[in-house]
Amino acid sequence: MPFRGGEQVAGAGSTSWRQATPLETTDAPLAGTGAHSFPGEGVPIDADVVIVAAGAWTGEVCRPLGVKLPVFPRRGQILHVTLEGIDTAWWPIVLPRIGPYLLGFPDSRVVIGATIEDVGFSPRVTMGGLGEVIEAGLQVAPGLLGATVAETRVGLRPVYAPGSALIGRLTSRVVVATGLNSYGLTAGPFTGRIAAVLALGEEPPIDLTPYAPAIA
């Protein structure tokens, strides 16, 4: 049976989505559970354990707890192109040691990315960024010269300044999981499993010492 952390932590069918807001805690038991609470859309939400996986915004979400987490955004501009009549769904991933990555998707789509820019919370697509992606992509795959530009995207990767990731308990009832940088899609599922295990009060499957929160 696949591991479904959300169901194991909260119970099947009990997950709901809320607008992200700063986290608050209380020392007083809530409904006799000793739970923490945090505001969501103006209505407090009570929880025994909170998993903060807010990406580049994790530091801001946790700031009301009196801690400063060195997590910052790193912008990545990405280009989507299409090759009419060519099945790219099963193309191999191209991931050079230095340079752009290329991913094939259904609908004859190829994704080329990405820039690495420390410019703060600025989710803008720029001429310079796109030029960099196009030039680097054509160096790796010159056959894309005639591809059709489908769309551009931009993401803000969460970067944890002291290390490669931030995974662990911030307090006895607050778990953080972020800072994966450009490896979020790759390492995200396993990181989610670790966060769920911690929330359940169980031992994680790996040593988390290298990823423990460095609280400023």
Backbone as CSV, one residue per row, in Angstrom:
resi,resn,N_x,N_y,N_z,CA_x,CA_y,CA_z,C_x,C_y,C_z
1,MET,0.851,-1.204,0.000,0.000,0.000,0.000,0.877,1.241,0.000
2,PRO,0.664,2.176,-0.899,1.480,3.391,-0.917,1.334,4.169,0.377
3,PHE,2.409,4.808,0.798,2.383,5.621,2.014,1.672,6.926,1.714
4,ARG,0.610,7.211,2.442,-0.133,8.447,2.260,-0.078,9.214,3.574
5,GLY,0.956,10.069,3.679,1.225,10.748,4.939,0.064,11.560,5.448
6,GLY,-0.639,12.275,4.555,-1.746,13.110,4.994,-2.830,12.307,5.674
7,GLU,-3.131,11.111,5.140,-4.157,10.282,5.733,-3.697,9.703,7.063
8,GLN,-2.425,9.332,7.160,-1.942,8.757,8.400,-1.885,9.794,9.505
9,VAL,-1.555,11.035,9.143,-1.461,12.089,10.147,-2.834,12.597,10.537
10,ALA,-3.682,12.881,9.544,-4.938,13.564,9.819,-6.167,12.669,9.711
11,GLY,-6.014,11.498,9.100,-7.172,10.655,8.890,-7.720,10.850,7.489
12,ALA,-8.100,9.764,6.850,-8.576,9.830,5.473,-9.775,10.753,5.355
13,GLY,-9.745,11.596,4.344,-10.877,12.467,4.072,-10.947,13.708,4.920
14,SER,-9.948,13.961,5.767,-10.034,15.107,6.674,-9.107,16.247,6.275
15,THR,-8.501,16.155,5.111,-7.587,17.199,4.666,-8.359,18.334,4.005
16,SER,-7.983,19.574,4.327,-8.589,20.731,3.682,-7.510,21.760,3.409
17,TRP,-7.759,22.642,2.433,-6.788,23.651,2.034,-7.189,24.995,2.604
18,ARG,-6.210,25.721,3.132,-6.447,27.062,3.661,-5.349,27.993,3.170
19,GLN,-5.645,29.284,3.152,-4.646,30.280,2.806,-3.544,30.284,3.856
20,ALA,-2.277,30.272,3.426,-1.157,30.244,4.362,-1.080,31.551,5.133
21,THR,-0.921,31.442,6.446,-0.796,32.609,7.310,0.231,32.311,8.385
22,PRO,0.744,33.327,9.083,1.755,33.091,10.112,1.273,32.142,11.199
23,LEU,2.214,31.404,11.726,1.930,30.389,12.731,1.920,31.000,14.116
24,GLU,0.993,30.566,14.948,0.945,30.980,16.339,0.878,29.737,17.211
25,THR,1.396,29.848,18.432,1.341,28.726,19.354,0.833,29.198,20.697
26,THR,0.421,28.251,21.495,-0.024,28.559,22.843,0.437,27.458,23.771
27,ASP,0.781,27.831,24.984,1.193,26.831,25.963,-0.006,26.170,26.625
28,ALA,-1.162,26.827,26.547,-2.356,26.286,27.183,-2.952,25.172,26.337
29,PRO,-3.402,24.087,26.971,-4.034,23.017,26.205,-5.285,23.517,25.493
30,LEU,-5.479,23.050,24.287,-6.673,23.376,23.523,-7.545,22.137,23.473
31,ALA,-8.737,22.245,24.025,-9.662,21.112,24.079,-9.015,19.906,24.747
32,GLY,-8.112,20.195,25.700,-7.487,19.125,26.446,-6.422,18.370,25.698
33,THR,-5.985,18.886,24.547,-5.019,18.141,23.744,-3.618,18.724,23.812
34,GLY,-3.480,19.945,24.343,-2.178,20.596,24.314,-1.774,20.964,22.907
35,ALA,-2.759,21.190,22.038,-2.486,21.456,20.630,-2.033,22.883,20.414
36,HIS,-1.464,23.106,19.265,-1.130,24.449,18.832,-2.265,24.973,17.955
37,SER,-2.270,26.265,17.757,-3.266,26.838,16.860,-2.592,27.826,15.938
38,PHE,-3.153,28.004,14.764,-2.650,29.018,13.853,-3.818,29.579,13.069
39,PRO,-3.752,30.858,12.685,-4.884,31.471,12.003,-4.933,31.085,10.541
40,GLY,-6.105,30.776,10.052,-6.293,30.496,8.638,-7.545,31.180,8.160
41,GLU,-7.395,32.136,7.280,-8.516,32.894,6.745,-9.325,33.538,7.863
42,GLY,-8.629,33.979,8.920,-9.289,34.675,10.008,-9.868,33.772,11.073
43,VAL,-9.862,32.460,10.861,-10.435,31.520,11.819,-9.320,30.645,12.382
44,PRO,-9.121,30.644,13.722,-8.067,29.797,14.299,-8.310,28.323,14.000
45,ILE,-7.241,27.618,13.714,-7.300,26.183,13.465,-6.446,25.495,14.517
46,ASP,-7.033,24.573,15.248,-6.314,23.870,16.303,-5.696,22.587,15.755
47,ALA,-4.495,22.286,16.221,-3.805,21.085,15.748,-2.844,20.593,16.814
48,ASP,-2.707,19.284,16.923,-1.726,18.704,17.844,-0.315,18.950,17.338
49,VAL,-0.126,18.813,16.031,1.175,19.043,15.410,0.944,19.788,14.098
50,VAL,1.810,20.744,13.812,1.738,21.493,12.563,2.995,21.201,11.745
51,ILE,2.811,20.833,10.488,3.927,20.671,9.559,4.001,21.932,8.703
52,VAL,5.105,22.639,8.793,5.303,23.845,8.000,6.145,23.475,6.782
53,ALA,5.499,23.423,5.637,6.178,23.144,4.369,5.814,24.273,3.417
54,ALA,6.193,25.477,3.797,5.766,26.690,3.101,6.805,27.213,2.126
55,GLY,7.741,26.371,1.725,8.726,26.782,0.741,9.529,27.982,1.189
56,ALA,9.723,28.911,0.270,10.535,30.089,0.566,9.905,30.990,1.615
57,TRP,8.638,30.765,1.923,7.925,31.575,2.920,7.967,30.954,4.317
58,THR,8.690,29.860,4.486,8.715,29.167,5.769,9.200,30.067,6.898
59,GLY,10.239,30.846,6.646,10.759,31.731,7.678,9.724,32.724,8.154
60,GLU,8.959,33.278,7.221,7.929,34.254,7.571,6.802,33.601,8.360
61,VAL,6.419,32.399,7.962,5.354,31.690,8.656,5.751,31.390,10.100
62,CYS,7.020,31.047,10.310,7.484,30.666,11.648,7.965,31.841,12.488
63,ARG,8.034,33.020,11.916,8.557,34.174,12.648,7.812,34.449,13.959
64,PRO,6.467,34.318,14.007,5.769,34.569,15.270,6.178,33.640,16.409
65,LEU,6.862,32.542,16.086,7.333,31.637,17.136,8.576,32.173,17.824
66,GLY,9.106,33.291,17.338,10.302,33.867,17.936,11.585,33.276,17.409
67,VAL,11.532,32.628,16.242,12.730,32.045,15.639,12.955,32.682,14.273
68,LYS,14.194,32.686,13.846,14.549,33.210,12.534,15.211,32.094,11.745
69,LEU,14.511,31.614,10.740,15.036,30.539,9.904,15.634,31.131,8.634
70,PRO,16.899,30.830,8.342,17.564,31.396,7.155,17.151,30.699,5.866
71,VAL,15.896,30.886,5.493,15.371,30.341,4.243,15.076,31.506,3.305
72,PHE,15.561,31.429,2.074,15.338,32.526,1.143,14.955,31.978,-0.236
73,PRO,14.327,32.808,-1.083,13.906,32.340,-2.407,15.019,32.455,-3.439
74,ARG,15.036,31.509,-4.352,15.955,31.556,-5.491,15.122,31.401,-6.767
75,ARG,15.133,32.436,-7.583,14.262,32.438,-8.764,14.796,31.542,-9.873
76,GLY,13.866,30.831,-10.508,14.199,30.020,-11.667,13.219,30.282,-12.794
77,GLN,13.715,30.791,-13.912,12.872,31.026,-15.081,12.942,29.812,-16.005
78,ILE,11.794,29.393,-16.497,11.674,28.145,-17.247,10.942,28.409,-18.559
79,LEU,11.358,27.710,-19.606,10.751,27.863,-20.927,10.114,26.546,-21.360
80,HIS,8.859,26.617,-21.829,8.165,25.462,-22.389,8.078,25.633,-23.901
81,VAL,8.507,24.618,-24.649,8.410,24.656,-26.109,7.719,23.389,-26.593
82,THR,7.213,23.423,-27.810,6.567,22.251,-28.395,7.205,21.917,-29.735
83,LEU,7.224,20.628,-30.034,7.743,20.112,-31.302,6.599,19.384,-32.000
84,GLU,5.965,20.036,-32.927,4.759,19.510,-33.560,5.009,18.150,-34.215
85,GLY,4.132,17.200,-33.867,4.198,15.880,-34.472,5.235,14.953,-33.879
86,ILE,5.930,15.374,-32.831,6.974,14.546,-32.216,6.527,14.131,-30.818
87,ASP,6.590,12.834,-30.547,6.208,12.319,-29.232,7.383,12.486,-28.272
88,THR,7.273,13.429,-27.375,8.354,13.709,-26.423,8.073,13.148,-25.033
89,ALA,6.960,12.419,-24.896,6.543,11.966,-23.564,7.592,11.094,-22.887
90,TRP,8.314,10.298,-23.676,9.263,9.351,-23.096,10.711,9.739,-23.367
91,TRP,10.925,10.962,-23.719,12.303,11.417,-23.882,13.038,11.328,-22.548
92,PRO,14.312,10.968,-22.571,15.066,10.916,-21.308,15.293,12.312,-20.739
93,ILE,15.473,12.359,-19.450,15.809,13.621,-18.794,17.264,13.956,-19.099
94,VAL,17.507,15.157,-19.522,18.870,15.624,-19.770,19.259,16.530,-18.609
95,LEU,20.250,16.100,-17.854,20.662,16.857,-16.669,22.188,16.938,-16.636
96,PRO,22.766,17.864,-17.374,24.230,17.996,-17.382,24.763,18.397,-16.010
97,ARG,26.024,18.116,-15.790,26.642,18.516,-14.520,26.617,20.030,-14.385
98,ILE,26.846,20.712,-15.475,26.751,22.171,-15.509,25.905,22.555,-16.718
99,GLY,24.891,23.332,-16.511,24.063,23.753,-17.626,22.596,23.481,-17.385
100,PRO,21.765,23.672,-18.417,20.318,23.563,-18.254,19.853,22.112,-18.239
101,TYR,18.667,21.913,-17.715,18.046,20.595,-17.798,16.962,20.643,-18.875
102,LEU,16.664,19.474,-19.453,15.591,19.338,-20.435,14.717,18.166,-20.028
103,LEU,13.409,18.397,-20.019,12.446,17.360,-19.666,11.417,17.227,-20.774
104,GLY,11.127,15.980,-21.172,10.086,15.747,-22.151,8.760,15.451,-21.472
105,PHE,7.677,16.002,-22.008,6.335,15.796,-21.476,5.407,15.373,-22.612
106,PRO,4.194,14.901,-22.285,3.214,14.620,-23.343,2.867,15.885,-24.126
107,ASP,2.102,15.715,-25.186,1.674,16.823,-26.048,2.854,17.500,-26.730
108,SER,3.891,16.716,-27.030,5.051,17.227,-27.782,5.743,18.385,-27.084
109,ARG,5.714,18.379,-25.761,6.246,19.504,-24.984,7.613,19.176,-24.389
110,VAL,8.500,20.158,-24.430,9.817,20.051,-23.802,10.003,21.255,-22.890
111,VAL,10.494,20.992,-21.702,10.731,22.053,-20.720,12.231,22.272,-20.594
112,ILE,12.643,23.524,-20.652,14.053,23.894,-20.534,14.198,24.845,-19.352
113,GLY,15.117,24.541,-18.479,15.326,25.441,-17.339,16.630,25.128,-16.643
114,ALA,16.950,25.864,-15.726,16.293,27.113,-15.341,17.380,28.078,-14.886
115,THR,17.023,29.349,-14.826,17.988,30.311,-14.301,18.177,30.109,-12.806
116,ILE,19.258,30.630,-12.284,19.539,30.588,-10.845,19.795,32.022,-10.411
117,GLU,18.785,32.629,-9.776,18.856,34.052,-9.478,18.452,34.332,-8.032
118,ASP,19.346,34.959,-7.297,19.039,35.372,-5.929,18.579,36.827,-5.958
119,VAL,17.286,36.999,-6.222,16.723,38.347,-6.392,15.547,38.589,-5.456
120,GLY,15.432,37.776,-4.418,14.337,37.950,-3.482,13.015,37.447,-4.046
121,PHE,11.926,37.928,-3.453,10.595,37.500,-3.870,10.154,38.303,-5.091
122,SER,10.722,37.957,-6.223,10.433,38.664,-7.474,10.096,37.645,-8.555
123,PRO,8.846,37.182,-8.609,8.465,36.139,-9.571,8.197,36.700,-10.960
124,ARG,9.227,37.287,-11.560,9.078,37.901,-12.879,9.869,37.118,-13.926
125,VAL,9.302,37.051,-15.113,10.032,36.530,-16.266,10.709,37.711,-16.946
126,THR,12.014,37.615,-17.164,12.764,38.733,-17.730,13.375,38.366,-19.080
127,MET,13.662,39.379,-19.874,14.313,39.165,-21.167,15.670,38.495,-20.984
128,GLY,16.432,38.987,-20.003,17.748,38.410,-19.769,17.677,36.966,-19.339
129,GLY,16.704,36.653,-18.478,16.553,35.283,-18.014,16.174,34.342,-19.136
130,LEU,15.205,34.745,-19.950,14.799,33.903,-21.074,15.924,33.727,-22.081
131,GLY,16.666,34.808,-22.324,17.795,34.705,-23.243,18.819,33.698,-22.762
132,GLU,19.060,33.697,-21.458,20.008,32.742,-20.878,19.519,31.315,-21.050
133,VAL,18.227,31.081,-20.801,17.667,29.737,-20.923,17.704,29.264,-22.374
134,ILE,17.329,30.132,-23.298,17.324,29.756,-24.719,18.733,29.436,-25.207
135,GLU,19.679,30.291,-24.883,21.054,30.070,-25.336,21.620,28.770,-24.779
136,ALA,21.428,28.550,-23.485,21.964,27.336,-22.863,21.256,26.098,-23.396
137,GLY,19.935,26.191,-23.603,19.190,25.047,-24.105,19.613,24.638,-25.501
138,LEU,19.872,25.608,-26.363,20.284,25.296,-27.733,21.701,24.745,-27.793
139,GLN,22.522,25.094,-26.822,23.861,24.513,-26.773,23.790,23.019,-26.484
140,VAL,22.843,22.635,-25.646,22.677,21.220,-25.297,21.881,20.480,-26.370
141,ALA,20.833,21.119,-26.892,19.946,20.470,-27.870,19.683,21.417,-29.035
142,PRO,20.617,21.540,-29.971,20.440,22.466,-31.104,19.243,22.132,-31.977
143,GLY,18.747,20.909,-31.882,17.578,20.530,-32.661,16.308,21.247,-32.241
144,LEU,16.345,21.943,-31.115,15.175,22.690,-30.647,15.072,24.072,-31.281
145,LEU,15.964,24.395,-32.192,15.989,25.734,-32.781,14.644,26.114,-33.414
146,GLY,13.972,25.147,-34.022,12.702,25.437,-34.675,11.482,25.168,-33.816
147,ALA,11.679,24.870,-32.532,10.555,24.583,-31.644,9.701,25.831,-31.429
148,THR,8.419,25.600,-31.155,7.488,26.694,-30.894,7.474,27.026,-29.408
149,VAL,7.602,28.300,-29.082,7.533,28.719,-27.680,6.079,28.626,-27.222
150,ALA,5.820,27.792,-26.218,4.458,27.590,-25.719,4.132,28.516,-24.556
151,GLU,5.029,28.607,-23.599,4.805,29.476,-22.446,6.091,29.609,-21.645
152,THR,6.093,30.587,-20.768,7.202,30.765,-19.834,6.657,30.678,-18.422
153,ARG,7.478,30.195,-17.526,7.084,30.091,-16.127,8.243,30.537,-15.245
154,VAL,7.910,30.819,-14.008,8.939,31.217,-13.053,8.575,30.645,-11.690
155,GLY,9.582,30.176,-10.970,9.364,29.632,-9.637,10.350,30.216,-8.649
156,LEU,9.963,30.188,-7.387,10.838,30.646,-6.308,11.214,29.437,-5.463
157,ARG,12.410,28.925,-5.692,12.863,27.736,-4.965,13.243,28.117,-3.534
158,PRO,12.892,27.290,-2.566,13.314,27.569,-1.192,14.735,27.084,-0.952
159,VAL,15.596,27.975,-0.516,16.994,27.637,-0.245,17.261,27.823,1.240
160,TYR,17.856,26.816,1.845,18.221,26.877,3.262,19.702,27.207,3.339
161,ALA,20.018,28.396,3.828,21.392,28.902,3.770,22.435,27.970,4.388
162,PRO,22.192,27.371,5.579,23.250,26.552,6.185,23.479,25.198,5.530
163,GLY,22.534,24.694,4.748,22.712,23.345,4.224,21.824,23.063,3.033
164,SER,21.719,21.764,2.695,20.999,21.357,1.494,19.502,21.225,1.702
165,ALA,19.043,21.201,2.955,17.615,21.073,3.232,17.363,21.402,4.698
166,LEU,16.107,21.670,5.011,15.689,21.961,6.384,14.547,21.017,6.725
167,ILE,14.852,20.004,7.503,13.858,18.988,7.854,14.045,18.620,9.321
168,GLY,12.994,18.763,10.116,13.102,18.370,11.513,12.072,19.057,12.381
169,ARG,12.207,18.845,13.674,11.295,19.454,14.643,11.813,20.830,15.040
170,LEU,10.964,21.830,14.889,11.294,23.171,15.340,10.972,23.312,16.820
171,THR,9.846,22.753,17.217,9.456,22.611,18.618,8.855,21.220,18.751
172,SER,8.354,20.894,19.926,7.775,19.565,20.117,6.535,19.358,19.262
173,ARG,5.916,20.465,18.826,4.686,20.333,18.047,4.736,21.049,16.698
174,VAL,5.899,21.478,16.288,6.045,22.117,14.978,7.162,21.425,14.208
175,VAL,6.821,20.885,13.041,7.775,20.216,12.158,7.960,21.088,10.917
176,VAL,9.204,21.259,10.493,9.480,22.028,9.279,10.072,21.105,8.215
177,ALA,9.715,21.376,6.970,10.235,20.591,5.842,10.302,21.505,4.627
178,THR,11.494,21.958,4.295,11.652,22.881,3.173,13.130,22.956,2.792
179,GLY,13.481,23.937,1.967,14.880,24.182,1.625,15.487,23.207,0.651
180,LEU,14.660,22.548,-0.163,15.185,21.545,-1.096,15.754,22.149,-2.372
181,ASN,15.623,23.456,-2.519,16.164,24.153,-3.685,15.591,23.539,-4.969
182,SER,16.429,23.204,-5.916,15.945,22.684,-7.198,15.611,21.197,-7.154
183,TYR,15.744,20.554,-5.999,15.462,19.121,-5.884,14.098,18.848,-5.269
184,GLY,13.234,19.866,-5.232,11.935,19.708,-4.598,11.086,18.606,-5.205
185,LEU,10.992,18.558,-6.533,10.177,17.538,-7.176,10.764,16.147,-6.980
186,THR,12.077,16.067,-6.921,12.740,14.770,-6.771,12.666,14.260,-5.340
187,ALA,13.033,15.115,-4.397,13.105,14.698,-2.996,11.836,15.001,-2.214
188,GLY,10.890,15.717,-2.820,9.686,16.118,-2.110,8.868,14.977,-1.527
189,PRO,8.577,13.914,-2.293,7.772,12.827,-1.735,8.407,12.171,-0.512
190,PHE,9.708,11.925,-0.559,10.378,11.312,0.594,10.426,12.282,1.766
191,THR,10.629,13.567,1.478,10.626,14.572,2.536,9.259,14.638,3.206
192,GLY,8.196,14.542,2.411,6.854,14.525,2.979,6.629,13.330,3.879
193,ARG,7.183,12.205,3.498,7.052,11.012,4.344,7.770,11.221,5.670
194,ILE,8.956,11.803,5.613,9.704,12.070,6.843,8.923,13.016,7.746
195,ALA,8.360,14.078,7.170,7.592,15.035,7.962,6.396,14.363,8.622
196,ALA,5.717,13.476,7.894,4.571,12.766,8.455,4.990,11.864,9.608
197,VAL,6.112,11.183,9.442,6.620,10.311,10.506,6.940,11.123,11.758
198,LEU,7.572,12.277,11.583,7.884,13.131,12.728,6.614,13.623,13.406
199,ALA,5.610,13.986,12.615,4.353,14.464,13.181,3.649,13.380,13.981
200,LEU,3.851,12.137,13.587,3.246,11.014,14.300,4.042,10.609,15.531
201,GLY,5.174,11.276,15.762,5.997,10.956,16.922,6.855,9.727,16.750
202,GLU,7.082,9.327,15.508,7.885,8.140,15.233,9.298,8.536,14.817
203,GLU,10.185,7.550,14.776,11.561,7.807,14.381,11.665,7.891,12.860
204,PRO,12.388,8.872,12.341,12.527,9.006,10.888,13.384,7.889,10.314
205,PRO,13.244,7.609,9.022,13.992,6.514,8.404,15.464,6.825,8.173
206,ILE,15.874,8.089,8.311,17.277,8.463,8.129,17.691,9.406,9.245
207,ASP,18.989,9.588,9.396,19.524,10.534,10.371,19.294,11.958,9.862
208,LEU,18.550,12.755,10.613,18.210,14.111,10.186,19.153,15.168,10.734
209,THR,20.224,14.751,11.385,21.155,15.721,11.968,21.662,16.742,10.947
210,PRO,22.039,16.326,9.725,22.533,17.325,8.758,21.476,18.329,8.314
211,TYR,20.210,18.017,8.563,19.127,18.875,8.084,18.379,19.567,9.221
212,ALA,18.895,19.443,10.427,18.213,20.003,11.596,18.158,21.521,11.518
213,PRO,17.078,22.131,12.018,16.947,23.594,11.974,18.075,24.299,12.715
214,ALA,18.666,25.286,12.059,19.645,26.173,12.700,18.908,27.455,13.039
215,ILE,18.527,27.594,14.281,17.684,28.708,14.715,18.546,29.900,15.068
216,ALA,18.253,31.037,14.428,18.983,32.272,14.701,18.226,33.120,15.704
